[in-house]
Amino acid sequence: MVESFDVAIIGAGMAGASLAAECAPHARVLLVEAEDTPGYHTTGRSAAFWEETYGGPGVFPLTMASGRFLREGGYLSPRGALNIGQAKDRDKVEAFVETFSALGATLHLQGRAALLDRVPGLRDDWVVGAWEPECADIDVAGLHQHYLAAAKRTGTVLRVRARVDRIERDGIGWRIAWHGGEARCAMLANAAGAWADAVAVQAGAAPVGINPLRRTIVQLRTAPVPADDLPLTLGINEDFYFKPQGGRLWLSPHDEIPDVAGDAAPEELDVAIAIDRFEKVVDWKIAALERRWAGLRSFAPDRLPVYGFDAHMDGLFWFAGQGGFGIQTAPAAARLGAQLLLGLPRDDLTDGIDATVYAPDRFAE
């Protein structure tokens, strides 16, 4: 017997799980995941933080709308972020502060003394910065499990080890199939992350140009041991960031290397670049390189998320292209996605967010 659903969501990472949780109280939902466990790829490899400026002005409304939900749910731990630059970057740092302060973010311009107070051992040529006191670490696993549990509690059916190999029209709806199973659905939601364009093509739609970019992270043992209150420290030119984690340091070269959808792995060159950049920021000693990993961050051509029905394929809904900001925007994005998908009214979480800027039809020819 082939089960029937109102909505089938492909992908059970943060995007798919959160969308399922928001849709399930109003519809019968199927959540289909190719891997053995949800969140194996990008969601499970994130060094995520909630930062007001992350993702740029176009993402800012989603970030700010999500902040209250994350705080009240206990998913945020205070961290603070320090965007630092050299003398040549002063104008850039000042413009950064001005742009986001005008939007409503909390930022403070910092001089050399303030930077050194927050990041001991900072080398002499780092002289200007922007302090973001509201930045916080995100309990990614806790948030993902919250959404999976909420989805299950409201009736969502989860299928794992179910890589979709066939999508076809079935009357006015869809039939999807995977090894050992199939289902019918009225609407198909594409929350497949790095695989989003491939899923669209399977469904007979045109891709929108979502590209997976590899991001490398390494875990270092350093001397001194990073203090628990060390801020997330980022280069204003987006060429590194680091933060403490359990007495160790997590470091990234802030790389965006074009890759293919799959099980991303770090390259030795990217690891070496990360360490070289770090050594030019602080005078700390690296005692050991303990771990390294990589994840894929998937972006549409304009680097904004893609939320809404396909411009030409009835019943195909896009919920993808969330880059590295998908976790920090999950609460508002998922609520907005469910409202667009099911025709639900806006509420206090999404009121004021202009969904048209995220619509797939901006890429339609």
CSV table of C-alpha atoms in Angstrom, one decimal:
chain,number,residue,atom,x,y,z
A,1,MET,CA,0.0,0.0,0.0
A,2,VAL,CA,1.3,3.4,-1.0
A,3,GLU,CA,0.8,6.0,1.8
A,4,SER,CA,-0.5,9.4,0.9
A,5,PHE,CA,0.6,12.7,2.5
A,6,ASP,CA,-0.2,16.4,2.1
A,7,VAL,CA,3.5,17.3,2.0
A,8,ALA,CA,6.6,15.3,1.4
A,9,ILE,CA,9.8,17.0,2.5
A,10,ILE,CA,13.1,15.8,1.0
A,11,GLY,CA,16.0,16.3,3.5
A,12,ALA,CA,15.9,16.0,7.3
A,13,GLY,CA,18.7,18.3,8.2
A,14,MET,CA,17.8,21.5,10.1
A,15,ALA,CA,15.9,22.9,7.1
A,16,GLY,CA,13.7,19.9,6.5
A,17,ALA,CA,13.2,19.1,10.2
A,18,SER,CA,12.2,22.6,11.1
A,19,LEU,CA,9.8,22.9,8.2
A,20,ALA,CA,8.2,19.5,9.1
A,21,ALA,CA,7.7,20.6,12.7
A,22,GLU,CA,6.0,23.8,11.5
A,23,CYS,CA,3.8,22.1,8.9
A,24,ALA,CA,2.8,19.0,10.9
A,25,PRO,CA,0.2,20.6,13.1
A,26,HIS,CA,-1.7,21.6,9.9
A,27,ALA,CA,-1.0,18.8,7.4
A,28,ARG,CA,0.0,15.2,7.1
A,29,VAL,CA,3.8,15.3,6.5
A,30,LEU,CA,6.4,12.8,5.3
A,31,LEU,CA,10.1,13.6,6.0
A,32,VAL,CA,12.5,11.7,3.7
A,33,GLU,CA,16.2,11.4,4.6
A,34,ALA,CA,18.8,9.7,2.4
A,35,GLU,CA,21.3,9.0,5.3
A,36,ASP,CA,21.1,6.7,8.3
A,37,THR,CA,20.4,9.6,10.6
A,38,PRO,CA,19.1,13.1,10.0
A,39,GLY,CA,21.6,16.0,10.0
A,40,TYR,CA,24.6,13.9,9.0
A,41,HIS,CA,26.0,16.5,6.6
A,42,THR,CA,25.9,20.3,7.1
A,43,THR,CA,23.7,20.4,10.2
A,44,GLY,CA,25.9,17.9,12.1
A,45,ARG,CA,29.2,19.6,11.2
A,46,SER,CA,28.3,23.2,12.1
A,47,ALA,CA,30.2,25.4,14.5
A,48,ALA,CA,27.1,27.5,14.5
A,49,PHE,CA,26.6,30.8,16.2
A,50,TRP,CA,23.8,33.4,16.2
A,51,GLU,CA,25.3,36.7,15.0
A,52,GLU,CA,23.1,39.6,14.0
A,53,THR,CA,25.3,40.5,11.0
A,54,TYR,CA,25.9,37.0,9.6
A,55,GLY,CA,24.5,36.5,6.1
A,56,GLY,CA,24.3,40.2,5.3
A,57,PRO,CA,21.4,42.7,5.3
A,58,GLY,CA,19.1,40.5,3.3
A,59,VAL,CA,19.3,37.7,5.9
A,60,PHE,CA,19.1,40.2,8.9
A,61,PRO,CA,15.2,40.1,9.2
A,62,LEU,CA,15.2,36.3,9.5
A,63,THR,CA,18.1,36.4,12.0
A,64,MET,CA,16.5,38.9,14.3
A,65,ALA,CA,13.1,37.3,14.1
A,66,SER,CA,14.7,34.0,15.2
A,67,GLY,CA,16.7,35.4,18.1
A,68,ARG,CA,13.9,35.5,20.6
A,69,PHE,CA,12.8,32.0,19.9
A,70,LEU,CA,16.3,30.7,20.3
A,71,ARG,CA,16.9,32.6,23.5
A,72,GLU,CA,13.6,31.6,25.2
A,73,GLY,CA,14.1,28.0,24.1
A,74,GLY,CA,17.5,27.9,25.8
A,75,TYR,CA,19.4,27.2,22.6
A,76,LEU,CA,21.8,30.2,22.9
A,77,SER,CA,24.8,30.7,25.2
A,78,PRO,CA,26.4,34.2,25.4
A,79,ARG,CA,29.6,34.6,23.4
A,80,GLY,CA,30.0,38.0,21.7
A,81,ALA,CA,31.7,38.5,18.4
A,82,LEU,CA,34.7,40.7,17.5
A,83,ASN,CA,35.2,41.6,13.8
A,84,ILE,CA,38.8,42.7,13.6
A,85,GLY,CA,40.9,44.6,11.0
A,86,GLN,CA,44.2,46.2,10.3
A,87,ALA,CA,44.8,49.9,9.7
A,88,LYS,CA,44.0,49.6,6.0
A,89,ASP,CA,40.6,48.1,7.0
A,90,ARG,CA,39.4,51.0,9.2
A,91,ASP,CA,37.0,52.4,6.6
A,92,LYS,CA,35.6,48.9,6.0
A,93,VAL,CA,35.0,48.3,9.7
A,94,GLU,CA,33.3,51.7,10.2
A,95,ALA,CA,31.1,51.1,7.2
A,96,PHE,CA,30.2,47.6,8.6
A,97,VAL,CA,29.2,49.2,11.9
A,98,GLU,CA,27.2,51.9,10.2
A,99,THR,CA,25.3,49.6,7.9
A,100,PHE,CA,24.1,47.1,10.5
A,101,SER,CA,23.5,49.7,13.2
A,102,ALA,CA,21.1,51.4,10.8
A,103,LEU,CA,19.2,48.1,10.5
A,104,GLY,CA,18.9,47.7,14.3
A,105,ALA,CA,21.9,45.5,15.2
A,106,THR,CA,23.9,46.3,18.3
A,107,LEU,CA,27.6,47.0,17.4
A,108,HIS,CA,30.3,49.1,18.9
A,109,LEU,CA,33.5,50.4,17.2
A,110,GLN,CA,36.6,49.2,19.0
A,111,GLY,CA,40.2,50.5,19.2
A,112,ARG,CA,43.4,48.6,19.7
A,113,ALA,CA,43.2,48.6,23.5
A,114,ALA,CA,39.7,47.1,23.6
A,115,LEU,CA,40.7,44.4,21.0
A,116,LEU,CA,43.6,43.4,23.1
A,117,ASP,CA,41.5,43.2,26.2
A,118,ARG,CA,39.1,40.8,24.5
A,119,VAL,CA,41.7,38.7,22.6
A,120,PRO,CA,45.0,38.4,24.6
A,121,GLY,CA,48.1,38.0,22.5
A,122,LEU,CA,46.6,39.8,19.5
A,123,ARG,CA,49.4,40.8,17.2
A,124,ASP,CA,50.3,44.5,16.8
A,125,ASP,CA,48.8,45.2,13.3
A,126,TRP,CA,45.2,44.4,14.4
A,127,VAL,CA,44.0,47.8,15.5
A,128,VAL,CA,40.3,48.3,14.8
A,129,GLY,CA,37.2,46.2,15.3
A,130,ALA,CA,33.5,45.9,15.7
A,131,TRP,CA,32.1,44.4,18.9
A,132,GLU,CA,28.8,42.5,18.7
A,133,PRO,CA,27.7,41.8,22.2
A,134,GLU,CA,24.6,39.9,21.3
A,135,CYS,CA,26.4,37.1,19.4
A,136,ALA,CA,25.8,33.7,21.0
A,137,ASP,CA,26.7,30.0,20.5
A,138,ILE,CA,23.8,27.8,19.3
A,139,ASP,CA,23.1,24.4,20.6
A,140,VAL,CA,22.7,23.0,17.1
A,141,ALA,CA,22.1,19.4,18.1
A,142,GLY,CA,19.5,20.4,20.7
A,143,LEU,CA,17.7,22.6,18.2
A,144,HIS,CA,17.7,19.9,15.5
A,145,GLN,CA,16.4,17.3,18.0
A,146,HIS,CA,13.7,19.8,19.2
A,147,TYR,CA,12.4,20.1,15.6
A,148,LEU,CA,12.6,16.3,14.9
A,149,ALA,CA,10.7,15.6,18.2
A,150,ALA,CA,8.1,18.3,17.5
A,151,ALA,CA,7.6,16.9,14.0
A,152,LYS,CA,7.2,13.4,15.3
A,153,ARG,CA,4.9,14.4,18.1
A,154,THR,CA,2.5,16.1,15.7
A,155,GLY,CA,2.4,13.1,13.3
A,156,THR,CA,5.3,13.5,10.9
A,157,VAL,CA,6.4,10.2,9.4
A,158,LEU,CA,10.2,10.0,9.1
A,159,ARG,CA,11.9,7.7,6.6
A,160,VAL,CA,15.7,7.3,6.8
A,161,ARG,CA,18.1,5.5,4.4
A,162,ALA,CA,15.6,6.6,1.8
A,163,ARG,CA,17.5,8.3,-1.0
A,164,VAL,CA,14.9,9.4,-3.5
A,165,ASP,CA,15.5,7.9,-6.9
A,166,ARG,CA,12.3,8.7,-8.7
A,167,ILE,CA,10.0,11.7,-8.6
A,168,GLU,CA,7.1,11.9,-11.0
A,169,ARG,CA,3.7,13.6,-11.3
A,170,ASP,CA,0.7,11.7,-10.0
A,171,GLY,CA,-2.4,13.5,-11.2
A,172,ILE,CA,-2.2,16.9,-9.6
A,173,GLY,CA,0.3,15.7,-7.0
A,174,TRP,CA,3.5,13.7,-6.8
A,175,ARG,CA,4.7,10.2,-6.4
A,176,ILE,CA,8.2,9.7,-5.0
A,177,ALA,CA,10.1,6.5,-4.6
A,178,TRP,CA,13.2,5.3,-2.9
A,179,HIS,CA,14.8,1.8,-2.4
A,180,GLY,CA,12.1,-0.1,-0.5
A,181,GLY,CA,9.4,2.5,-0.4
A,182,GLU,CA,7.3,5.0,-2.1
A,183,ALA,CA,4.6,7.6,-1.3
A,184,ARG,CA,2.2,10.0,-2.8
A,185,CYS,CA,1.9,13.6,-1.8
A,186,ALA,CA,0.0,16.7,-2.9
A,187,MET,CA,3.0,19.0,-2.5
A,188,LEU,CA,6.7,18.3,-2.6
A,189,ALA,CA,9.1,20.4,-0.5
A,190,ASN,CA,12.8,20.6,-1.6
A,191,ALA,CA,14.9,20.9,1.6
A,192,ALA,CA,17.8,18.9,0.2
A,193,GLY,CA,20.6,21.4,0.9
A,194,ALA,CA,23.5,20.7,-1.4
A,195,TRP,CA,21.3,18.4,-3.4
A,196,ALA,CA,18.5,20.9,-3.9
A,197,ASP,CA,19.1,21.6,-7.6
A,198,ALA,CA,19.5,17.8,-8.3
A,199,VAL,CA,16.1,17.1,-6.6
A,200,ALA,CA,14.5,19.9,-8.7
A,201,VAL,CA,15.8,18.3,-11.9
A,202,GLN,CA,14.5,14.9,-10.8
A,203,ALA,CA,11.1,16.6,-10.4
A,204,GLY,CA,11.3,18.0,-13.9
A,205,ALA,CA,12.0,21.6,-12.8
A,206,ALA,CA,14.8,23.9,-13.7
A,207,PRO,CA,17.7,24.3,-11.2
A,208,VAL,CA,18.0,27.8,-9.6
A,209,GLY,CA,21.8,27.6,-9.3
A,210,ILE,CA,22.3,26.5,-5.8
A,211,ASN,CA,26.0,25.7,-5.4
A,212,PRO,CA,27.7,23.8,-2.5
A,213,LEU,CA,30.8,25.5,-1.1
A,214,ARG,CA,33.1,23.6,1.3
A,215,ARG,CA,34.0,25.1,4.7
A,216,THR,CA,36.9,23.7,6.7
A,217,ILE,CA,37.2,23.7,10.5
A,218,VAL,CA,40.1,22.5,12.6
A,219,GLN,CA,40.3,21.9,16.4
A,220,LEU,CA,43.5,23.0,18.0
A,221,ARG,CA,45.1,22.6,21.4
A,222,THR,CA,46.9,25.9,22.1
A,223,ALA,CA,48.9,27.6,24.7
A,224,PRO,CA,47.5,29.6,26.3
A,225,VAL,CA,44.3,27.5,26.6
A,226,PRO,CA,41.5,29.7,25.2
A,227,ALA,CA,39.4,31.3,27.9
A,228,ASP,CA,35.7,30.2,28.0
A,229,ASP,CA,34.8,33.9,27.5
A,230,LEU,CA,37.0,34.4,24.4
A,231,PRO,CA,34.7,36.0,21.8
A,232,LEU,CA,34.1,34.6,18.3
A,233,THR,CA,36.8,36.4,16.5
A,234,LEU,CA,36.4,37.1,12.8
A,235,GLY,CA,38.5,38.9,10.2
A,236,ILE,CA,36.6,41.8,8.7
A,237,ASN,CA,37.7,40.5,5.3
A,238,GLU,CA,36.1,37.2,5.9
A,239,ASP,CA,39.4,35.2,5.8
A,240,PHE,CA,39.3,33.5,9.2
A,241,TYR,CA,37.3,33.0,12.4
A,242,PHE,CA,37.9,31.2,15.6
A,243,LYS,CA,36.2,30.5,18.9
A,244,PRO,CA,36.8,28.4,22.1
A,245,GLN,CA,35.1,25.0,22.5
A,246,GLY,CA,35.6,22.9,25.6
A,247,GLY,CA,39.2,24.1,26.3
A,248,ARG,CA,40.2,23.8,22.6
A,249,LEU,CA,40.0,26.3,19.7
A,250,TRP,CA,37.8,25.8,16.7
A,251,LEU,CA,39.4,27.6,13.7
A,252,SER,CA,38.3,28.1,10.1
A,253,PRO,CA,39.9,29.9,7.2
A,254,HIS,CA,36.4,31.0,6.3
A,255,ASP,CA,36.9,29.2,3.0
A,256,GLU,CA,34.2,28.8,0.3
A,257,ILE,CA,35.6,26.2,-2.0
A,258,PRO,CA,33.3,25.0,-4.9
A,259,ASP,CA,32.5,21.4,-4.4
A,260,VAL,CA,30.0,18.7,-5.3
A,261,ALA,CA,27.1,17.5,-3.2
A,262,GLY,CA,28.5,14.6,-1.1
A,263,ASP,CA,30.4,13.7,2.1
A,264,ALA,CA,32.7,16.7,2.3
A,265,ALA,CA,36.3,16.2,3.6
A,266,PRO,CA,38.9,18.8,4.5
A,267,GLU,CA,41.9,19.4,2.2
A,268,GLU,CA,45.3,19.6,3.6
A,269,LEU,CA,46.0,22.9,1.9
A,270,ASP,CA,42.9,24.5,3.5
A,271,VAL,CA,44.0,23.2,6.9
A,272,ALA,CA,47.4,24.8,6.4
A,273,ILE,CA,45.9,28.1,5.2
A,274,ALA,CA,43.8,28.2,8.4
A,275,ILE,CA,46.8,27.7,10.7
A,276,ASP,CA,48.9,30.2,8.8
A,277,ARG,CA,46.2,32.9,9.1
A,278,PHE,CA,45.7,32.2,12.7
A,279,GLU,CA,49.4,32.6,13.5
A,280,LYS,CA,49.3,36.0,11.9
A,281,VAL,CA,46.5,37.1,14.2
A,282,VAL,CA,47.7,36.0,17.7
A,283,ASP,CA,51.1,35.0,19.2
A,284,TRP,CA,49.7,31.7,20.6
A,285,LYS,CA,51.5,28.4,20.4
A,286,ILE,CA,49.8,25.6,18.6
A,287,ALA,CA,50.4,22.5,20.7
A,288,ALA,CA,48.5,20.0,18.5
A,289,LEU,CA,46.1,19.8,15.6
A,290,GLU,CA,43.5,17.4,17.1
A,291,ARG,CA,40.6,17.2,14.6
A,292,ARG,CA,39.7,18.5,11.1
A,293,TRP,CA,36.4,18.4,9.3
A,294,ALA,CA,34.5,20.0,6.5
A,295,GLY,CA,30.9,20.8,5.6
A,296,LEU,CA,29.0,22.2,2.7
A,297,ARG,CA,27.2,25.5,2.7
A,298,SER,CA,24.9,25.9,-0.2
A,299,PHE,CA,24.1,29.3,-1.7
A,300,ALA,CA,21.8,30.6,-4.5
A,301,PRO,CA,23.5,33.0,-6.9
A,302,ASP,CA,22.5,36.1,-4.9
A,303,ARG,CA,23.4,34.4,-1.6
A,304,LEU,CA,19.8,34.8,-0.3
A,305,PRO,CA,17.7,31.8,0.7
A,306,VAL,CA,15.1,30.3,-1.7
A,307,TYR,CA,11.7,30.0,-0.1
A,308,GLY,CA,8.5,29.5,-2.1
A,309,PHE,CA,6.8,27.6,-4.9
A,310,ASP,CA,8.6,27.0,-8.1
A,311,ALA,CA,7.9,29.5,-10.8
A,312,HIS,CA,6.9,26.9,-13.4
A,313,MET,CA,6.3,23.6,-11.6
A,314,ASP,CA,3.0,23.4,-9.7
A,315,GLY,CA,3.3,21.8,-6.3
A,316,LEU,CA,7.1,22.0,-6.0
A,317,PHE,CA,8.2,24.1,-3.0
A,318,TRP,CA,11.8,25.4,-2.5
A,319,PHE,CA,13.2,25.6,1.0
A,320,ALA,CA,17.0,25.7,0.3
A,321,GLY,CA,20.0,27.9,-0.4
A,322,GLN,CA,20.4,28.8,3.3
A,323,GLY,CA,24.2,28.9,3.3
A,324,GLY,CA,25.9,29.1,6.7
A,325,PHE,CA,23.0,31.0,8.2
A,326,GLY,CA,20.3,28.3,8.0
A,327,ILE,CA,20.7,27.3,11.6
A,328,GLN,CA,20.5,30.8,13.2
A,329,THR,CA,17.5,31.6,11.0
A,330,ALA,CA,15.7,28.3,11.4
A,331,PRO,CA,12.8,29.4,13.6
A,332,ALA,CA,11.6,32.3,11.5
A,333,ALA,CA,12.5,30.6,8.2
A,334,ALA,CA,10.6,27.4,9.0
A,335,ARG,CA,7.6,29.3,10.2
A,336,LEU,CA,7.6,31.5,7.1
A,337,GLY,CA,8.1,28.4,4.9
A,338,ALA,CA,5.1,26.6,6.4
A,339,GLN,CA,3.0,29.7,6.0
A,340,LEU,CA,3.9,30.0,2.4
A,341,LEU,CA,3.5,26.3,1.7
A,342,LEU,CA,0.2,25.8,3.4
A,343,GLY,CA,-1.3,29.3,2.9
A,344,LEU,CA,-1.3,30.0,6.7
A,345,PRO,CA,-1.6,33.5,8.1
A,346,ARG,CA,1.5,35.4,9.3
A,347,ASP,CA,2.1,35.7,13.0
A,348,ASP,CA,4.3,37.7,15.3
A,349,LEU,CA,7.4,35.7,14.4
A,350,THR,CA,7.2,36.4,10.7
A,351,ASP,CA,5.2,39.6,10.5
A,352,GLY,CA,7.3,42.2,8.7
A,353,ILE,CA,9.5,39.8,6.8
A,354,ASP,CA,9.3,40.4,3.0
A,355,ALA,CA,9.0,36.9,1.6
A,356,THR,CA,9.1,38.1,-2.0
A,357,VAL,CA,12.9,38.7,-1.8
A,358,TYR,CA,13.4,35.0,-1.2
A,359,ALA,CA,10.9,33.7,-3.9
A,360,PRO,CA,12.3,31.3,-6.5
A,361,ASP,CA,10.7,33.3,-9.3
A,362,ARG,CA,13.6,35.8,-9.0
A,363,PHE,CA,15.6,33.3,-11.0
A,364,ALA,CA,12.9,32.5,-13.5
A,365,GLU,CA,13.5,33.3,-17.2
